[in-house]
Amino acid sequence: MSSLTSQPGRPVAGIAAIPGDKSCSHRALILAAMAEGTSAITDLGESEDVLATVTALHAFGIAAVRDGEGQWRVTGGPWQTPANPIDCGNSATTARLLIGAVAGMPGVRATFTGDASLSRRPMKRVAEPLRRMGATLAGGDTLPLTVEGAVPGGIEYPNVPASAQVKSAILLAGLGGSAPVRIIEPMPSRHHSEIMLGQFGCPVTVARDEVTLGAERRLRACDIAIAADPSAAAFPLLAAAIVPGSDVTVEGMLVNPLRTGLYEALEEMGARIGLANERIVSGEIIADVTVGHGTLRGITLAASRIPAMIDEIPALAVAAAMADGETLIEGLAELRVKESDRLGAIVAGLVACGVTALADGDSLRIFGRGRCRGGHVLAQGDHRIAMAFLTLGLASEGPVTIDDGTCIATSFPGFVDTMREIGADIA
Ligand code: S3P
């Protein structure tokens, strides 16, 4: 256990250093490993989760070589059956995407395991469509799970609840054959797999609510640059929004509209948000994003807006605590099955800091008073809970202490250094 404490009192300012987007990092590694030739990846986010994918690919016999910080070379090739179970650590993206990839590879067989948190998370949502496509999956509804690949049959699958991991698993499995693969999405989820498959020479059609794998299924190596992760940037930018006198910029941040829900919500609440230098890199829209403090007020967020901020609810809850008035966030059932029971962890953390908050079915109500006492919070082993509450401490009346900060390395190992560089007092 190593506790961390954030102290209020200082504004934050400057440029925050943010790792490469976690979702795009996993996908770049996996697609490069499935492609013909050698791909170069720059600005890979080297978090524990992403490194779990690298280690897994090594076990499948793939050469993934680190040339420098964030610089990787990956040579695709036939995947081998690994000698031992693949330990995905805390990373559901590693598990679900690799299970999908293996499902479409005849002759490859692998067992996937994870840490205590990942071993509680639902896997039936990927197992069911992959079985329908012809793969053999042995195990229960959670890890460990053993997958035996097969030439994939066709599928038309409703992606409900909206999950980019389930959609990606189906697309990756589909690459192993030529049968039609279509996913229906009543609510859109992040579409990085679709964009990146296009970069690797396999265009995916996204029309209305349908995602269809194209006829070309052979991936060709390409070079991918990963943009700064909006889910990691959420914390320094949240600090700028809630600490008076603050102004923070993140350069080259992924601003794909299916990832920017938090920023739209912060702007509606009264934070100052500016975008500059918009451009397209490796098929994704990126920009320099600046957030400045504003007097925040509570808002209502409907369930339809949640997929674009699914990982940012802890950050949004902190903004709501520092806002004036009630914030209502609907459609949060998926938060119960994240790295922790996030809905429960958010409410417990806010209450521990003197904020009135309650989970009402799958909605979250936070009664903001524009200030917060501070207190001791249990991170529950969840990186985003830990970072959100440490950020709250920068704007509270007293410090916020979290019981254990080691989980932060799951997604953002440089979090404390980045926050200190912009002036935050976290130790
Ligand atoms: C992710 C998808 C989301 C998100 C997770 C990363 C991805 O999960 O919460 O952190 O990279 O595809 P779901 O697909 O379960 O919504």
Short mmCIF file of C-alpha atoms and ligand atoms in Angstrom, two decimals:
data_model
loop_
_atom_site.label_atom_id
_atom_site.label_comp_id
_atom_site.label_asym_id
_atom_site.label_seq_id
_atom_site.Cartn_x
_atom_site.Cartn_y
_atom_site.Cartn_z
CA MET A 1 0.00 0.00 0.00
CA SER A 2 1.32 3.44 -0.78
CA SER A 3 -1.03 6.26 0.05
CA LEU A 4 -0.98 9.60 -1.78
CA THR A 5 -2.24 13.01 -0.63
CA SER A 6 -3.19 16.06 -2.64
CA GLN A 7 -3.17 19.49 -1.03
CA PRO A 8 -5.39 22.41 -2.01
CA GLY A 9 -4.27 25.99 -2.52
CA ARG A 10 -2.23 26.26 -5.68
CA PRO A 11 -3.54 26.96 -9.20
CA VAL A 12 -2.32 24.68 -11.97
CA ALA A 13 -0.93 26.01 -15.23
CA GLY A 14 1.14 25.06 -18.27
CA ILE A 15 1.41 22.14 -20.66
CA ALA A 16 0.59 18.72 -19.24
CA ALA A 17 2.50 15.66 -20.55
CA ILE A 18 0.02 12.91 -21.39
CA PRO A 19 0.69 9.31 -22.54
CA GLY A 20 -0.58 7.92 -25.86
CA ASP A 21 -4.22 6.89 -25.91
CA LYS A 22 -4.70 3.53 -24.23
CA SER A 23 -7.45 2.25 -26.56
CA CYS A 24 -5.46 3.18 -29.67
CA SER A 25 -2.23 1.76 -28.21
CA HIS A 26 -3.77 -1.71 -27.68
CA ARG A 27 -5.27 -1.66 -31.17
CA ALA A 28 -2.06 -0.53 -32.89
CA LEU A 29 -0.10 -3.37 -31.27
CA ILE A 30 -2.70 -6.03 -32.05
CA LEU A 31 -3.35 -4.96 -35.65
CA ALA A 32 0.39 -4.67 -36.31
CA ALA A 33 0.80 -8.20 -34.93
CA MET A 34 -1.87 -9.45 -37.36
CA ALA A 35 -0.45 -7.58 -40.39
CA GLU A 36 2.05 -8.59 -43.06
CA GLY A 37 5.33 -6.74 -42.52
CA THR A 38 6.76 -4.47 -39.85
CA SER A 39 4.82 -1.52 -38.44
CA ALA A 40 6.35 1.37 -36.49
CA ILE A 41 4.28 2.78 -33.63
CA THR A 42 5.16 6.13 -32.08
CA ASP A 43 3.94 7.60 -28.78
CA LEU A 44 2.56 4.29 -27.56
CA GLY A 45 1.12 4.75 -24.06
CA GLU A 46 3.39 2.54 -21.98
CA SER A 47 1.01 1.85 -19.11
CA GLU A 48 0.69 -1.50 -17.32
CA ASP A 49 -2.44 -2.29 -19.36
CA VAL A 50 -0.75 -1.70 -22.70
CA LEU A 51 2.38 -3.58 -21.62
CA ALA A 52 0.11 -6.53 -20.76
CA THR A 53 -0.82 -6.59 -24.46
CA VAL A 54 2.87 -6.45 -25.47
CA THR A 55 3.70 -9.38 -23.15
CA ALA A 56 0.74 -11.35 -24.51
CA LEU A 57 1.86 -10.78 -28.10
CA HIS A 58 5.35 -12.03 -27.21
CA ALA A 59 3.73 -15.20 -25.88
CA PHE A 60 2.01 -15.65 -29.26
CA GLY A 61 5.47 -15.50 -30.89
CA ILE A 62 5.16 -11.95 -32.21
CA ALA A 63 8.25 -9.69 -32.35
CA ALA A 64 7.37 -6.40 -30.65
CA VAL A 65 10.54 -4.42 -30.00
CA ARG A 66 10.96 -1.16 -28.07
CA ASP A 67 13.26 1.29 -29.86
CA GLY A 68 12.86 4.16 -27.37
CA GLU A 69 10.25 5.86 -25.21
CA GLY A 70 6.89 5.13 -26.86
CA GLN A 71 8.65 3.88 -30.03
CA TRP A 72 7.89 0.29 -31.01
CA ARG A 73 8.42 -1.95 -34.01
CA VAL A 74 6.01 -4.85 -34.43
CA THR A 75 6.37 -7.57 -37.06
CA GLY A 76 3.19 -9.45 -37.82
CA GLY A 77 3.13 -13.12 -38.59
CA PRO A 78 1.34 -16.34 -37.88
CA TRP A 79 0.43 -16.52 -34.20
CA GLN A 80 1.57 -19.58 -32.24
CA THR A 81 -0.28 -21.33 -29.46
CA PRO A 82 1.35 -19.94 -26.28
CA ALA A 83 3.01 -22.36 -23.89
CA ASN A 84 1.35 -20.84 -20.79
CA PRO A 85 -1.87 -18.98 -19.92
CA ILE A 86 -1.90 -15.32 -20.98
CA ASP A 87 -2.06 -13.06 -17.91
CA CYS A 88 -3.96 -9.90 -18.90
CA GLY A 89 -3.41 -8.27 -15.48
CA ASN A 90 -6.05 -5.57 -14.93
CA SER A 91 -6.68 -5.00 -18.63
CA ALA A 92 -10.09 -5.92 -20.04
CA THR A 93 -9.10 -4.48 -23.42
CA THR A 94 -6.15 -6.90 -23.61
CA ALA A 95 -8.38 -9.86 -22.73
CA ARG A 96 -11.41 -9.06 -24.84
CA LEU A 97 -9.56 -7.96 -28.00
CA LEU A 98 -7.06 -10.82 -27.92
CA ILE A 99 -9.82 -13.38 -27.29
CA GLY A 100 -11.47 -11.97 -30.42
CA ALA A 101 -8.28 -12.13 -32.49
CA VAL A 102 -7.56 -15.75 -31.48
CA ALA A 103 -11.18 -16.76 -32.14
CA GLY A 104 -10.60 -16.21 -35.87
CA MET A 105 -7.29 -18.12 -36.03
CA PRO A 106 -7.74 -21.84 -36.75
CA GLY A 107 -5.16 -23.98 -34.95
CA VAL A 108 -4.39 -21.36 -32.28
CA ARG A 109 -5.49 -22.06 -28.72
CA ALA A 110 -4.95 -19.89 -25.65
CA THR A 111 -6.11 -19.55 -22.05
CA PHE A 112 -6.62 -16.03 -20.69
CA THR A 113 -6.39 -15.07 -17.02
CA GLY A 114 -6.39 -11.76 -15.14
CA ASP A 115 -5.99 -10.17 -11.72
CA ALA A 116 -8.75 -10.29 -9.07
CA SER A 117 -10.59 -7.30 -10.58
CA LEU A 118 -10.45 -8.53 -14.18
CA SER A 119 -11.47 -12.03 -13.05
CA ARG A 120 -14.77 -10.57 -11.82
CA ARG A 121 -15.59 -8.78 -15.08
CA PRO A 122 -18.11 -10.19 -17.58
CA MET A 123 -16.71 -12.14 -20.53
CA LYS A 124 -19.95 -13.73 -21.75
CA ARG A 125 -20.48 -10.58 -23.81
CA VAL A 126 -17.51 -11.53 -26.02
CA ALA A 127 -17.81 -15.32 -25.69
CA GLU A 128 -21.37 -15.42 -26.99
CA PRO A 129 -20.86 -13.72 -30.39
CA LEU A 130 -17.50 -15.47 -30.90
CA ARG A 131 -19.09 -18.88 -30.29
CA ARG A 132 -21.75 -17.93 -32.79
CA MET A 133 -18.96 -17.25 -35.28
CA GLY A 134 -17.60 -20.77 -34.76
CA ALA A 135 -14.84 -20.44 -32.14
CA THR A 136 -14.71 -22.78 -29.15
CA LEU A 137 -14.63 -20.99 -25.81
CA ALA A 138 -14.36 -23.11 -22.67
CA GLY A 139 -14.96 -21.62 -19.24
CA GLY A 140 -17.64 -19.70 -17.42
CA ASP A 141 -18.81 -16.14 -17.81
CA THR A 142 -15.54 -14.77 -16.40
CA LEU A 143 -11.80 -15.45 -16.81
CA PRO A 144 -10.08 -17.87 -16.99
CA LEU A 145 -11.32 -18.69 -20.46
CA THR A 146 -9.77 -20.97 -23.11
CA VAL A 147 -10.29 -20.05 -26.75
CA GLU A 148 -9.72 -22.25 -29.76
CA GLY A 149 -9.81 -20.42 -33.07
CA ALA A 150 -11.73 -21.47 -36.19
CA VAL A 151 -12.39 -20.05 -39.64
CA PRO A 152 -15.06 -17.53 -38.66
CA GLY A 153 -18.61 -17.74 -39.95
CA GLY A 154 -20.72 -14.66 -40.60
CA ILE A 155 -22.56 -12.73 -37.93
CA GLU A 156 -24.97 -9.86 -37.50
CA TYR A 157 -24.78 -8.76 -33.89
CA PRO A 158 -26.52 -6.07 -31.82
CA ASN A 159 -23.89 -4.34 -29.66
CA VAL A 160 -26.00 -3.76 -26.54
CA PRO A 161 -24.94 -2.44 -24.08
CA ALA A 162 -22.66 -0.32 -26.27
CA SER A 163 -19.19 -1.84 -25.96
CA ALA A 164 -16.24 -1.00 -28.17
CA GLN A 165 -14.42 -4.02 -26.79
CA VAL A 166 -17.17 -6.44 -27.86
CA LYS A 167 -17.40 -4.78 -31.29
CA SER A 168 -13.62 -4.94 -31.69
CA ALA A 169 -13.47 -8.61 -30.65
CA ILE A 170 -16.03 -9.47 -33.35
CA LEU A 171 -14.20 -7.43 -36.01
CA LEU A 172 -10.83 -8.99 -35.14
CA ALA A 173 -12.30 -12.50 -35.27
CA GLY A 174 -13.94 -11.71 -38.62
CA LEU A 175 -10.56 -10.87 -40.15
CA GLY A 176 -9.77 -14.61 -40.14
CA GLY A 177 -12.32 -15.40 -42.89
CA SER A 178 -14.47 -13.88 -45.58
CA ALA A 179 -18.00 -14.31 -44.18
CA PRO A 180 -20.12 -11.16 -43.71
CA VAL A 181 -19.62 -9.46 -40.34
CA ARG A 182 -22.05 -6.74 -39.32
CA ILE A 183 -22.54 -5.09 -35.93
CA ILE A 184 -25.62 -3.03 -35.17
CA GLU A 185 -25.04 -0.19 -32.71
CA PRO A 186 -28.15 1.53 -31.37
CA MET A 187 -25.77 3.71 -29.34
CA PRO A 188 -22.36 4.32 -30.96
CA SER A 189 -19.24 3.23 -29.07
CA ARG A 190 -15.67 4.43 -29.71
CA HIS A 191 -14.69 3.46 -33.27
CA HIS A 192 -10.89 3.35 -33.10
CA SER A 193 -10.79 -0.23 -34.40
CA GLU A 194 -12.77 0.76 -37.48
CA ILE A 195 -10.51 3.75 -38.17
CA MET A 196 -7.29 1.82 -37.58
CA LEU A 197 -8.38 -1.17 -39.68
CA GLY A 198 -8.69 1.31 -42.55
CA GLN A 199 -5.11 2.43 -41.90
CA PHE A 200 -3.96 -1.20 -42.14
CA GLY A 201 -5.71 -1.63 -45.52
CA CYS A 202 -9.00 -3.22 -44.39
CA PRO A 203 -11.72 -0.58 -44.74
CA VAL A 204 -14.74 -0.91 -42.45
CA THR A 205 -18.02 0.73 -43.43
CA VAL A 206 -19.80 2.74 -40.75
CA ALA A 207 -23.25 3.77 -41.94
CA ARG A 208 -26.09 4.89 -39.67
CA ASP A 209 -26.02 2.36 -36.87
CA GLU A 210 -24.24 -0.42 -38.80
CA VAL A 211 -20.57 -1.34 -38.77
CA THR A 212 -19.61 -3.73 -41.59
CA LEU A 213 -16.27 -5.42 -42.16
CA GLY A 214 -15.19 -5.00 -45.81
CA ALA A 215 -14.19 -7.73 -48.27
CA GLU A 216 -10.44 -7.02 -47.86
CA ARG A 217 -9.34 -8.85 -44.71
CA ARG A 218 -5.56 -8.95 -45.20
CA LEU A 219 -3.78 -6.39 -43.02
CA ARG A 220 -0.68 -4.67 -44.36
CA ALA A 221 1.88 -3.10 -42.01
CA CYS A 222 1.68 0.65 -41.56
CA ASP A 223 3.09 3.34 -39.31
CA ILE A 224 0.80 4.63 -36.58
CA ALA A 225 1.24 7.69 -34.34
CA ILE A 226 -0.82 7.56 -31.15
CA ALA A 227 -2.46 10.80 -29.93
CA ALA A 228 -2.52 11.93 -26.30
CA ASP A 229 -5.13 10.05 -24.27
CA PRO A 230 -8.23 12.16 -23.46
CA SER A 231 -9.03 9.78 -20.59
CA ALA A 232 -5.65 10.48 -18.94
CA ALA A 233 -5.73 14.19 -19.86
CA ALA A 234 -9.07 14.33 -18.05
CA PHE A 235 -7.31 14.76 -14.69
CA PRO A 236 -4.96 17.72 -15.31
CA LEU A 237 -7.69 19.36 -17.40
CA LEU A 238 -10.25 18.71 -14.64
CA ALA A 239 -7.81 20.32 -12.19
CA ALA A 240 -7.72 23.40 -14.43
CA ALA A 241 -11.54 23.51 -14.49
CA ILE A 242 -12.00 23.32 -10.70
CA VAL A 243 -9.02 25.21 -9.22
CA PRO A 244 -9.45 29.02 -9.45
CA GLY A 245 -6.79 30.81 -11.49
CA SER A 246 -5.85 27.71 -13.51
CA ASP A 247 -5.23 27.19 -17.20
CA VAL A 248 -3.78 23.93 -18.62
CA THR A 249 -3.07 22.76 -22.19
CA VAL A 250 -2.69 19.26 -23.58
CA GLU A 251 -1.03 19.16 -26.98
CA GLY A 252 -1.99 16.66 -29.68
CA MET A 253 -4.94 15.21 -27.79
CA LEU A 254 -7.33 12.74 -29.40
CA VAL A 255 -10.59 14.68 -29.93
CA ASN A 256 -12.58 11.92 -31.62
CA PRO A 257 -16.18 12.93 -30.76
CA LEU A 258 -16.84 9.50 -29.28
CA ARG A 259 -14.24 10.32 -26.60
CA THR A 260 -14.88 13.98 -25.79
CA GLY A 261 -18.11 13.75 -23.79
CA LEU A 262 -16.41 14.95 -20.58
CA TYR A 263 -15.13 18.10 -22.26
CA GLU A 264 -18.55 18.96 -23.69
CA ALA A 265 -20.05 18.46 -20.23
CA LEU A 266 -17.38 20.63 -18.54
CA GLU A 267 -18.04 23.41 -21.04
CA GLU A 268 -21.80 23.21 -20.35
CA MET A 269 -21.03 23.39 -16.64
CA GLY A 270 -19.09 26.64 -17.14
CA ALA A 271 -15.42 25.70 -17.67
CA ARG A 272 -13.49 27.52 -20.41
CA ILE A 273 -12.47 25.10 -23.19
CA GLY A 274 -10.43 26.01 -26.28
CA LEU A 275 -9.33 23.86 -29.24
CA ALA A 276 -6.45 24.84 -31.53
CA ASN A 277 -4.40 23.30 -34.30
CA GLU A 278 -6.95 20.62 -35.27
CA ARG A 279 -5.48 18.00 -37.59
CA ILE A 280 -5.78 14.35 -38.63
CA VAL A 281 -3.04 11.94 -37.59
CA SER A 282 -3.25 8.21 -38.38
CA GLY A 283 -6.92 8.67 -39.26
CA GLU A 284 -7.89 10.26 -35.92
CA ILE A 285 -8.74 13.92 -35.22
CA ILE A 286 -6.36 15.52 -32.75
CA ALA A 287 -6.00 19.06 -31.37
CA ASP A 288 -4.32 21.14 -28.68
CA VAL A 289 -6.88 21.47 -25.91
CA THR A 290 -6.85 24.18 -23.24
CA VAL A 291 -9.10 24.21 -20.19
CA GLY A 292 -9.44 27.16 -17.82
CA HIS A 293 -11.26 27.58 -14.54
CA GLY A 294 -14.86 28.75 -14.54
CA THR A 295 -17.62 28.88 -11.96
CA LEU A 296 -19.32 25.51 -12.48
CA ARG A 297 -23.03 24.72 -12.21
CA GLY A 298 -24.79 21.35 -12.07
CA ILE A 299 -26.24 19.79 -15.24
CA THR A 300 -28.32 16.79 -16.33
CA LEU A 301 -26.74 14.19 -18.61
CA ALA A 302 -28.97 11.68 -20.44
CA ALA A 303 -27.94 8.03 -20.93
CA SER A 304 -27.35 8.60 -24.66
CA ARG A 305 -24.32 10.77 -23.82
CA ILE A 306 -22.55 8.22 -21.61
CA PRO A 307 -20.67 6.08 -24.21
CA ALA A 308 -18.62 9.16 -25.21
CA MET A 309 -17.54 9.63 -21.58
CA ILE A 310 -17.73 6.08 -20.24
CA ASP A 311 -14.28 6.23 -18.60
CA GLU A 312 -14.63 9.84 -17.46
CA ILE A 313 -17.52 9.55 -14.98
CA PRO A 314 -15.17 9.70 -11.93
CA ALA A 315 -13.71 12.98 -13.30
CA LEU A 316 -17.16 14.35 -14.11
CA ALA A 317 -18.39 13.46 -10.62
CA VAL A 318 -15.55 15.51 -9.13
CA ALA A 319 -16.49 18.49 -11.32
CA ALA A 320 -20.12 18.05 -10.20
CA ALA A 321 -19.03 18.08 -6.55
CA MET A 322 -17.32 21.44 -7.12
CA ALA A 323 -20.29 22.86 -9.06
CA ASP A 324 -23.27 24.73 -7.66
CA GLY A 325 -26.50 22.74 -7.78
CA GLU A 326 -27.53 19.19 -8.55
CA THR A 327 -25.94 17.11 -11.30
CA LEU A 328 -27.86 14.09 -12.55
CA ILE A 329 -26.03 11.50 -14.69
CA GLU A 330 -28.21 8.74 -16.15
CA GLY A 331 -27.46 5.36 -17.74
CA LEU A 332 -24.48 4.26 -15.62
CA ALA A 333 -25.22 0.51 -15.29
CA GLU A 334 -21.91 -0.35 -17.04
CA LEU A 335 -19.98 1.41 -14.25
CA ARG A 336 -20.85 -1.48 -11.94
CA VAL A 337 -18.61 -3.80 -14.02
CA LYS A 338 -15.56 -1.60 -14.61
CA GLU A 339 -12.20 -1.95 -12.79
CA SER A 340 -14.23 -1.53 -9.57
CA ASP A 341 -17.92 -1.01 -8.91
CA ARG A 342 -17.26 2.56 -10.01
CA LEU A 343 -20.69 3.88 -9.18
CA GLY A 344 -20.31 2.65 -5.60
CA ALA A 345 -16.69 3.87 -5.40
CA ILE A 346 -17.62 7.38 -6.62
CA VAL A 347 -20.48 7.75 -4.12
CA ALA A 348 -18.37 6.42 -1.22
CA GLY A 349 -15.47 8.74 -2.14
CA LEU A 350 -17.66 11.82 -2.44
CA VAL A 351 -19.43 11.11 0.85
CA ALA A 352 -16.03 10.61 2.54
CA CYS A 353 -15.12 14.11 1.34
CA GLY A 354 -18.32 15.66 2.71
CA VAL A 355 -20.26 15.83 -0.57
CA THR A 356 -23.87 14.65 -0.73
CA ALA A 357 -24.18 12.05 -3.49
CA LEU A 358 -26.25 8.96 -4.15
CA ALA A 359 -26.64 6.18 -6.69
CA ASP A 360 -30.29 5.94 -7.67
CA GLY A 361 -30.72 2.78 -9.80
CA ASP A 362 -28.26 3.32 -12.63
CA SER A 363 -28.24 7.11 -12.16
CA LEU A 364 -25.89 9.23 -10.08
CA ARG A 365 -27.05 12.34 -8.24
CA ILE A 366 -24.50 14.78 -6.85
CA PHE A 367 -25.57 17.80 -4.84
CA GLY A 368 -22.75 20.26 -5.49
CA ARG A 369 -22.15 23.23 -3.19
CA GLY A 370 -19.15 24.69 -4.99
CA ARG A 371 -16.86 23.42 -2.25
CA CYS A 372 -15.79 20.21 -0.56
CA ARG A 373 -14.20 19.38 2.79
CA GLY A 374 -11.62 16.79 1.67
CA GLY A 375 -11.04 13.46 3.41
CA HIS A 376 -9.77 9.90 3.15
CA VAL A 377 -10.89 7.94 0.08
CA LEU A 378 -10.57 4.25 -0.79
CA ALA A 379 -9.36 3.94 -4.40
CA GLN A 380 -10.64 0.33 -4.47
CA GLY A 381 -7.69 -0.58 -6.72
CA ASP A 382 -9.22 1.54 -9.50
CA HIS A 383 -6.81 3.91 -11.28
CA ARG A 384 -9.48 6.37 -12.37
CA ILE A 385 -11.01 6.61 -8.88
CA ALA A 386 -7.53 7.28 -7.44
CA MET A 387 -6.71 10.04 -9.95
CA ALA A 388 -10.15 11.69 -9.78
CA PHE A 389 -10.10 12.04 -5.99
CA LEU A 390 -6.48 13.24 -5.89
CA THR A 391 -7.60 15.93 -8.35
CA LEU A 392 -10.54 16.83 -6.09
CA GLY A 393 -8.07 17.45 -3.26
CA LEU A 394 -6.49 20.29 -5.26
CA ALA A 395 -9.76 22.25 -5.03
CA SER A 396 -11.02 21.15 -1.60
CA GLU A 397 -10.83 22.99 1.73
CA GLY A 398 -8.61 20.27 3.19
CA PRO A 399 -6.38 17.57 1.64
CA VAL A 400 -7.62 14.35 0.04
CA THR A 401 -5.72 11.15 0.82
CA ILE A 402 -6.19 7.94 -1.13
CA ASP A 403 -5.28 4.64 0.50
CA ASP A 404 -3.21 3.23 -2.37
CA GLY A 405 -1.90 4.92 -5.50
CA THR A 406 -0.12 1.93 -7.07
CA CYS A 407 -3.17 1.26 -9.29
CA ILE A 408 -2.54 4.56 -11.13
CA ALA A 409 0.16 2.83 -13.22
CA THR A 410 -2.63 0.80 -14.87
CA SER A 411 -3.21 3.69 -17.29
CA PHE A 412 -1.03 6.71 -16.36
CA PRO A 413 2.28 5.84 -14.62
CA GLY A 414 3.48 9.46 -14.95
CA PHE A 415 0.35 10.97 -13.35
CA VAL A 416 1.98 12.35 -10.19
CA ASP A 417 4.94 13.84 -12.13
CA THR A 418 2.63 15.41 -14.73
CA MET A 419 0.45 16.93 -12.02
CA ARG A 420 3.47 18.28 -10.12
CA GLU A 421 4.87 19.80 -13.31
CA ILE A 422 1.71 21.92 -13.69
CA GLY A 423 1.96 23.00 -10.05
CA ALA A 424 -0.17 20.49 -8.15
CA ASP A 425 0.88 19.45 -4.64
CA ILE A 426 0.57 15.65 -4.65
CA ALA A 427 2.89 13.45 -2.59
C1 S3P B 1 -12.44 0.44 -24.32
C2 S3P B 1 -13.80 0.43 -24.31
C3 S3P B 1 -14.60 0.77 -23.12
C4 S3P B 1 -13.78 1.51 -22.09
C5 S3P B 1 -12.45 0.88 -21.86
C6 S3P B 1 -11.65 0.84 -23.14
C7 S3P B 1 -11.74 0.06 -25.56
O1 S3P B 1 -15.08 -0.41 -22.53
O2 S3P B 1 -14.49 1.61 -20.88
O3 S3P B 1 -11.72 1.57 -20.88
O4 S3P B 1 -10.54 0.32 -25.68
O5 S3P B 1 -12.40 -0.50 -26.45
P1 S3P B 1 -16.43 -1.14 -23.05
O6 S3P B 1 -16.17 -1.63 -24.42
O7 S3P B 1 -16.65 -2.25 -22.08
O8 S3P B 1 -17.48 -0.07 -22.98
#
